[in-house]
Coordinates of C-alpha atoms in Angstrom, one line a residue:
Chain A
X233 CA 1.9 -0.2 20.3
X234 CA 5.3 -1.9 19.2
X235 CA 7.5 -0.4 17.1
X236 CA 10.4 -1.4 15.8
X237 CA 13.0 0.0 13.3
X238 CA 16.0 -1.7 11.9
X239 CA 18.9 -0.4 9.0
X240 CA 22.6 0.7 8.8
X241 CA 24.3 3.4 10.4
X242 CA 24.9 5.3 7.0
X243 CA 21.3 4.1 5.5
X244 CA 22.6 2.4 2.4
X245 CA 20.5 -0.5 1.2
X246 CA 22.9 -1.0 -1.5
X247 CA 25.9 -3.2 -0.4
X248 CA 28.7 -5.1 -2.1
X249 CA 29.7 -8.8 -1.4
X250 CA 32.0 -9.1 1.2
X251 CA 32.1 -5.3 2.8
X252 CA 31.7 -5.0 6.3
X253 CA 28.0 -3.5 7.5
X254 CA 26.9 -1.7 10.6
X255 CA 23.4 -2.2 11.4
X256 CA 21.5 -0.4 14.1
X257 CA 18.5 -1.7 15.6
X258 CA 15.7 0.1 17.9
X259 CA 12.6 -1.2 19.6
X260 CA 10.1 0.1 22.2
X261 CA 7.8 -2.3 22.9
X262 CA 4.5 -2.7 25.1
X263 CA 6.2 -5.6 27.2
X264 CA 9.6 -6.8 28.0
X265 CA 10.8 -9.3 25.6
X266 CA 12.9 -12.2 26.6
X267 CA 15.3 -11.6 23.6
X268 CA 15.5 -9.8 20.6
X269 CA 17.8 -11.0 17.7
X270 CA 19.0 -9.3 14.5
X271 CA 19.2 -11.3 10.9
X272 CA 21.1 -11.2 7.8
X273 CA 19.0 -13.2 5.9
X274 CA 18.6 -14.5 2.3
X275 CA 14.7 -15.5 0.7
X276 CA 13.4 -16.0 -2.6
X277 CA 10.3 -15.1 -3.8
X278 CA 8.4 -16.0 -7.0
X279 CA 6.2 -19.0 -8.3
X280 CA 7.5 -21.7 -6.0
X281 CA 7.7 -21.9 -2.2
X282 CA 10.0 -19.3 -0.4
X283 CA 13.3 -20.4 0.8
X284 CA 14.9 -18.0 3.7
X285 CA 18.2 -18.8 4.6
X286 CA 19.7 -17.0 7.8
X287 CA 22.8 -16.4 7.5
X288 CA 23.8 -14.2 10.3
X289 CA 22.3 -13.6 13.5
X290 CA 22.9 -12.2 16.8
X291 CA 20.7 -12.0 19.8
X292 CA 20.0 -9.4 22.9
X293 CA 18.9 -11.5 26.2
X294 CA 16.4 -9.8 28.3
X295 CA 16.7 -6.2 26.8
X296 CA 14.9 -3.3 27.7
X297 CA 11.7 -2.3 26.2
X298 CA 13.0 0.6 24.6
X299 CA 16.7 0.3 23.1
X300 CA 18.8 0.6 20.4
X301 CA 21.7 -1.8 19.3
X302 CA 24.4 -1.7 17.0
X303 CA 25.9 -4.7 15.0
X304 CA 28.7 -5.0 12.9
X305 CA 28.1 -8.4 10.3
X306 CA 30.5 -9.2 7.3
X307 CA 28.3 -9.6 3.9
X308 CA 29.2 -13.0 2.6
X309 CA 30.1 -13.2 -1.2
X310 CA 27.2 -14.5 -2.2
X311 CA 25.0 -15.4 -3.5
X312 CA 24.3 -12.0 -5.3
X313 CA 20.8 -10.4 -5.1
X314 CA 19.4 -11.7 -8.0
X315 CA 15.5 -11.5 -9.9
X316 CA 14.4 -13.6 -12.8
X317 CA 11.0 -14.2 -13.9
X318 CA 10.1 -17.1 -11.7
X319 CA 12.5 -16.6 -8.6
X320 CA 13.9 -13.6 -6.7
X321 CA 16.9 -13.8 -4.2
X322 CA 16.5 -11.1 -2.1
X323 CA 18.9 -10.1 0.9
X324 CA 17.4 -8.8 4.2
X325 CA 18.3 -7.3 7.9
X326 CA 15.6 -8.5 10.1
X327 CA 14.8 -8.0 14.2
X328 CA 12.9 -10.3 15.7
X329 CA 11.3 -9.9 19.2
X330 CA 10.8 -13.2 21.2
X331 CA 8.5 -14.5 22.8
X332 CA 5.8 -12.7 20.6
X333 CA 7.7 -13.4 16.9
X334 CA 7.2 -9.5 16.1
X335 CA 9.6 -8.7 13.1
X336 CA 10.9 -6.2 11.5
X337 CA 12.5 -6.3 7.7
X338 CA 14.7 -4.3 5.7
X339 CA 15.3 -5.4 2.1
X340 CA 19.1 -5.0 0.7
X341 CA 20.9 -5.4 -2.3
X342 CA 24.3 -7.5 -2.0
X343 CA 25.4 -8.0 -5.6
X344 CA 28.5 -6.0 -7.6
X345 CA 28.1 -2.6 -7.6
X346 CA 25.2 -2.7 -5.0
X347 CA 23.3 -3.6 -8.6
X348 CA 20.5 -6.4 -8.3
X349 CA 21.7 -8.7 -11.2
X350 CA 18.7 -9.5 -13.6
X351 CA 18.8 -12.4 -14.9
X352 CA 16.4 -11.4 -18.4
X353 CA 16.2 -8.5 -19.8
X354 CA 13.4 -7.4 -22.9
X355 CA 15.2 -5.7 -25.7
X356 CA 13.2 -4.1 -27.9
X357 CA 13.2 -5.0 -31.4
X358 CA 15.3 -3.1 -34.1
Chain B
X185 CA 9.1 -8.5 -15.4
X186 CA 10.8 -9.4 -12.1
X187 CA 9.7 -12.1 -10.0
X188 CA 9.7 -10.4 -6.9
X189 CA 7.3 -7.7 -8.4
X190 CA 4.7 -10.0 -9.8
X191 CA 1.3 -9.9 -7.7
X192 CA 0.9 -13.5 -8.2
X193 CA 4.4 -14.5 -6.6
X194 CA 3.4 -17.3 -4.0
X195 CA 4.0 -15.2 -0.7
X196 CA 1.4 -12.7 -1.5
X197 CA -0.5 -15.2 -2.7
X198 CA -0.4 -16.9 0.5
X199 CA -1.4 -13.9 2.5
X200 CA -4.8 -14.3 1.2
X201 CA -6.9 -16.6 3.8
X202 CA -10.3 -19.1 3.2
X203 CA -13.1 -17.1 2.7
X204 CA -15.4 -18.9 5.0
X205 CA -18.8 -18.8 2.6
X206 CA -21.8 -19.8 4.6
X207 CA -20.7 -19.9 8.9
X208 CA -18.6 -18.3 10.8
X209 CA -15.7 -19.5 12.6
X210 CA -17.3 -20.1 15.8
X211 CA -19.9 -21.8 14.4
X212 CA -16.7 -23.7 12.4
X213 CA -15.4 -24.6 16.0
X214 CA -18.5 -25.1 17.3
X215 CA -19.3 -28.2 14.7
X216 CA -15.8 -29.2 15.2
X217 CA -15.9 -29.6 18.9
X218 CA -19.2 -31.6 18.2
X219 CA -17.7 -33.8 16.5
X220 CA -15.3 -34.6 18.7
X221 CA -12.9 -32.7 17.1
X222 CA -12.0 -35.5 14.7
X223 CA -13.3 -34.4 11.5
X224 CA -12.5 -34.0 7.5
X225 CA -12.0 -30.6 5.2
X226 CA -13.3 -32.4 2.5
X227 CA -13.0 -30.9 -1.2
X228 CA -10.8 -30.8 -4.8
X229 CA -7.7 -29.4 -5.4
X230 CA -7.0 -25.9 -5.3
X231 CA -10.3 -25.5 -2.9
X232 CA -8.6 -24.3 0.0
X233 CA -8.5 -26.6 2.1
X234 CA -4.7 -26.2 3.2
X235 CA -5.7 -22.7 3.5
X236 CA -8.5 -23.3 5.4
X237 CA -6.6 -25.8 7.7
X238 CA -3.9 -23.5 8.3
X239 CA -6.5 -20.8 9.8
X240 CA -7.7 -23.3 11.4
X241 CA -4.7 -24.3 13.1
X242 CA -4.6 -20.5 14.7
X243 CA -8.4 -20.4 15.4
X244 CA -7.6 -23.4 17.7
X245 CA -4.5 -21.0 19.4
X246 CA -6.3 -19.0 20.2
X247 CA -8.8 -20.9 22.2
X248 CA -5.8 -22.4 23.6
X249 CA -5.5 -25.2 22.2
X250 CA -2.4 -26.8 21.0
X251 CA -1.9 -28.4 17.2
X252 CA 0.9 -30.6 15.7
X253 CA 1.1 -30.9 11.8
X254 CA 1.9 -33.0 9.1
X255 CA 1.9 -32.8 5.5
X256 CA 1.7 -35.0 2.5
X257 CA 1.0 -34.5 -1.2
X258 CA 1.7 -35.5 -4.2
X259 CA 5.7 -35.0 -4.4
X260 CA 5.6 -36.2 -0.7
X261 CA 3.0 -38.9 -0.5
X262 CA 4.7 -40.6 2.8
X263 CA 6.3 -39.8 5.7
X264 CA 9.7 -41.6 6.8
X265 CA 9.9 -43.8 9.6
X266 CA 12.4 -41.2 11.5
X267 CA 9.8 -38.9 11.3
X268 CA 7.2 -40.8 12.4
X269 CA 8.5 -41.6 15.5
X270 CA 9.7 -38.0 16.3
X271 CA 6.1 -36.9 15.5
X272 CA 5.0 -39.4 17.8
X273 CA 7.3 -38.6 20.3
X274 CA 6.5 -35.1 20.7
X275 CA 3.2 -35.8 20.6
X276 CA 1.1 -35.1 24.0
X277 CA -2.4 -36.0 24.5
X278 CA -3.9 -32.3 24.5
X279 CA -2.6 -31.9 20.6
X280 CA -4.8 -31.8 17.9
X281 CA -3.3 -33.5 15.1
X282 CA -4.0 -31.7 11.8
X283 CA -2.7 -33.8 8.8
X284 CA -2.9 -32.4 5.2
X285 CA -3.2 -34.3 2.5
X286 CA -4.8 -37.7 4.0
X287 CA -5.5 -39.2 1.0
X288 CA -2.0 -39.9 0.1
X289 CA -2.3 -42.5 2.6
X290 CA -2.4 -45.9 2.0
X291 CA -5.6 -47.7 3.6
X292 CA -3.2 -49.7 6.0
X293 CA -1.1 -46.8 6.9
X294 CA -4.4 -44.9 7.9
X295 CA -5.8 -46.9 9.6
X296 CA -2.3 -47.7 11.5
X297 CA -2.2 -43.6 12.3
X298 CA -5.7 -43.3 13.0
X299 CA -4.8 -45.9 16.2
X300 CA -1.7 -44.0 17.0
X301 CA -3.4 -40.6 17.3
X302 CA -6.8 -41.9 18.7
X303 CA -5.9 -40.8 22.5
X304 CA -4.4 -37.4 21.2
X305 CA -6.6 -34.5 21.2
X306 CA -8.3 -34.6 18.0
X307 CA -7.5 -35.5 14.5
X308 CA -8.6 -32.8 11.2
X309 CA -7.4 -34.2 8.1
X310 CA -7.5 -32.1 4.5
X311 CA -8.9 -35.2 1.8
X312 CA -10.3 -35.1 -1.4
X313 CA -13.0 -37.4 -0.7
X314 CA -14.9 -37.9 2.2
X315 CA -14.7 -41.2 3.3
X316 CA -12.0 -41.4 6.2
X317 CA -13.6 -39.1 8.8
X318 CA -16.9 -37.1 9.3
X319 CA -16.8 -34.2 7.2
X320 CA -16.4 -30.8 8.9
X321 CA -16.5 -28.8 6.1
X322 CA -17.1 -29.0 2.0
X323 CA -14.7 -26.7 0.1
X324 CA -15.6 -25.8 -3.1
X325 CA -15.0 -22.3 -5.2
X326 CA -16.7 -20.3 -7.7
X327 CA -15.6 -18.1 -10.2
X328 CA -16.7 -15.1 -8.3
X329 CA -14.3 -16.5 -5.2
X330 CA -11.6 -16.3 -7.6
X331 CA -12.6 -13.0 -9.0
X332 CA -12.2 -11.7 -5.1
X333 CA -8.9 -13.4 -4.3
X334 CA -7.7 -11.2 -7.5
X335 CA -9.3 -8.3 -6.4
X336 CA -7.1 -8.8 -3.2
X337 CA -4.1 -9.0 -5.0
X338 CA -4.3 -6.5 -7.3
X339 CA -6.9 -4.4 -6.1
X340 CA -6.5 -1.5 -9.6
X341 CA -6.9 -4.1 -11.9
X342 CA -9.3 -6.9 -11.3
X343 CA -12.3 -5.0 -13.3
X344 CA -9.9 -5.0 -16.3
X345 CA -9.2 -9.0 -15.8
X346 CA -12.3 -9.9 -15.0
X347 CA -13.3 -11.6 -18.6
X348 CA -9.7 -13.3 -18.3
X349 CA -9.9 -14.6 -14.2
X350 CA -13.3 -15.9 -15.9
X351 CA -12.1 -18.0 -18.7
X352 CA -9.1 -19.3 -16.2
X353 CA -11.4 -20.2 -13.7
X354 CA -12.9 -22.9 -16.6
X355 CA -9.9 -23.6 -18.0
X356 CA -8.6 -25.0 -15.2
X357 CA -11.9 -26.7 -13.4
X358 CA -11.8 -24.4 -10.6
X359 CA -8.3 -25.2 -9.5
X360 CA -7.7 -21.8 -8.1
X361 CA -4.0 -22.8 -7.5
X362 CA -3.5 -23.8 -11.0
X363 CA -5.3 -20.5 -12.2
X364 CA -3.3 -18.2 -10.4
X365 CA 0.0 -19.9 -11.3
X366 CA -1.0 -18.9 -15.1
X367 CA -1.7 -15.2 -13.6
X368 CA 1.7 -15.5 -12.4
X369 CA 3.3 -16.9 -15.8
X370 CA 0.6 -14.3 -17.7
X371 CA 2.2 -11.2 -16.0
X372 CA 5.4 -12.8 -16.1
X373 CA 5.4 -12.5 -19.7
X374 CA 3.5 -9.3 -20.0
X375 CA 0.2 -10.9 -21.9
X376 CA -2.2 -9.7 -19.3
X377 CA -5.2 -7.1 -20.7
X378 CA -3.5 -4.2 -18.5
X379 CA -0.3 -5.1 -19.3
X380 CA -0.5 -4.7 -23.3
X381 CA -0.4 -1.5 -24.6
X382 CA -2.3 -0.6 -27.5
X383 CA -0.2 0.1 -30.4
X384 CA -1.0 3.4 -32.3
X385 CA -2.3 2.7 -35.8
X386 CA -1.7 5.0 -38.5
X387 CA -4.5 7.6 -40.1

């Protein structure tokens, strides 16, 4: 059985725009892959179709079966991690293992303050 | 409510796959390959049939067989000619062509890609009528379908909605797309049973 793992080297999920990241990234896997490759990515999520946008990527050729990687990857500035009613934006590390398309994801926050900005907020009546 | 959190955001949604009511997929396959393996998902909106030809597009994988798709609808009734001819160019003669939304087509412009395709593989089209190629399969869904898919998505609550996936299901004619879009906007705005909390009333 696969398994892969994928985060940053001092586990925060919570990141600012434009800080500098190390991720770390381990597989061991049944079969040799032909590549594996790490993502920053950007999707949405909510009532319409998903949009992913990668934004970052950097790929292994013929690794091992059983490794771990680091990467350093500069956070653009935006956009920020950002949830409304109908859409989401929603940052994300991902590792990908070709030729099977196995994935991995890790959800972050990139937005001031490592704070998901929310676009709508219910105030109770006074 | 954030849209990220709502059950009824269209990627969970889209985890949940056709229910195939009265066969099985080989059987599925089986009528498919008799027909030559040009055939129609014939049924009315929000039935499933993109769903249904989606799973079947990995059925046919993994009996190794090789698929190419299109799309068309409502906001996309026609392909451009650039596309066309790339389609066509990647095209080999193994693929199975599976093109949603056939009924956006003109009657020329069918026929026209019916002749381009008719040495490919096979041809499975999603229409809403059944007119353009021997029907494969009928989609159609009930409220008890619709009821499941909600139990699916949120599995501690579907009892509680059950009176209000009901009255959705005729509200909108069966359109389970439509129906769970106004789950979506419903527990968006916090006016679903389980999401209002009674408010104490004084002795």
């Amino acid at each position: 059985m696969n398994e892969l793992k994928i985060g940053t080297t001092d586990g925060r999920t919570s990141l600012e725009p434009g800080e500098q990241i190390e991720v770390v990234a381990e597989w061991q896997l049944d079969e040799r892959p032909s590549a594996v490759e790490l993502r920053l990515v950007w999707y949405t999520q909510g009532k319409g179709d998903e949009d992913v946008q990668i934004v970052d990527s950097t790929r292994f050729d013929a690794p091992a079966v059983f490794e771990s990687r680091r990467w350093t990857v500069q956070l653009p500035n935006g956009p920020y991690s950002f949830s409304g009613k109908l859409i989401s934006l929603i940052w994300a590390l991902e590792l990908v293992v070709e030729p099977s398309e196995e994935s991995r994801r890790l959800d972050l926050i990139v937005a001031p303050h490592g704070q998901e900005v929310v676009l709508h907020r219910d105030f109770a009546a006074t | 409510m954030k849209a990220r959190d709502n059950p009824f955001r269209t990627g969970r949604v889209l985890t949940v796959r056709y229910r195939l009511p009265d066969q099985t997929w080989p059987e599925l396959l089986q009528r498919l390959a008799t027909l030559n393996y040009r055939a129609a998902i014939v049924g009315p909106e929000g039935s499933g049939k993109t769903t249904l030809l989606e799973d079947l597009a990995v059925q046919l994988a993994e009996l190794g067989r090789t698929t190419r798709s299109l799309r068309l609808n409502r906001q996309q009734p026609r392909l451009s000619r650039d596309r066309l001819i790339q389609f066509f160019a990647e095209l080999n003669p193994p693929d199975i062509v599976l093109l949603d939304g056939a009924e956006q087509m003109g009657p020329l412009a069918w026929r026209r890609f019916q002749f381009r395709t008719r040495h490919c593989g096979g041809l499975v089209i999603t229409s809403h009528h059944g007119s353009l190629l021997p029907t494969l399969i009928h989609t159609s869904t009930t409220p008890e379908l619709f009821n499941d898919i909600v139990s699916e998505l949120i599995p501690d609550h579907a009892l509680a909605l059950r009176a209000t996936t009901d009255a959705l299901f005729h509200q909108h004619r069966g359109n389970l797309r439509d129906a769970l879009r106004e789950l979506y906007d419903r527990w968006s705005h916090g006016t679903l049973p389980m999401q209002i909390t009674p408010t104490a009333t004084s002795p």
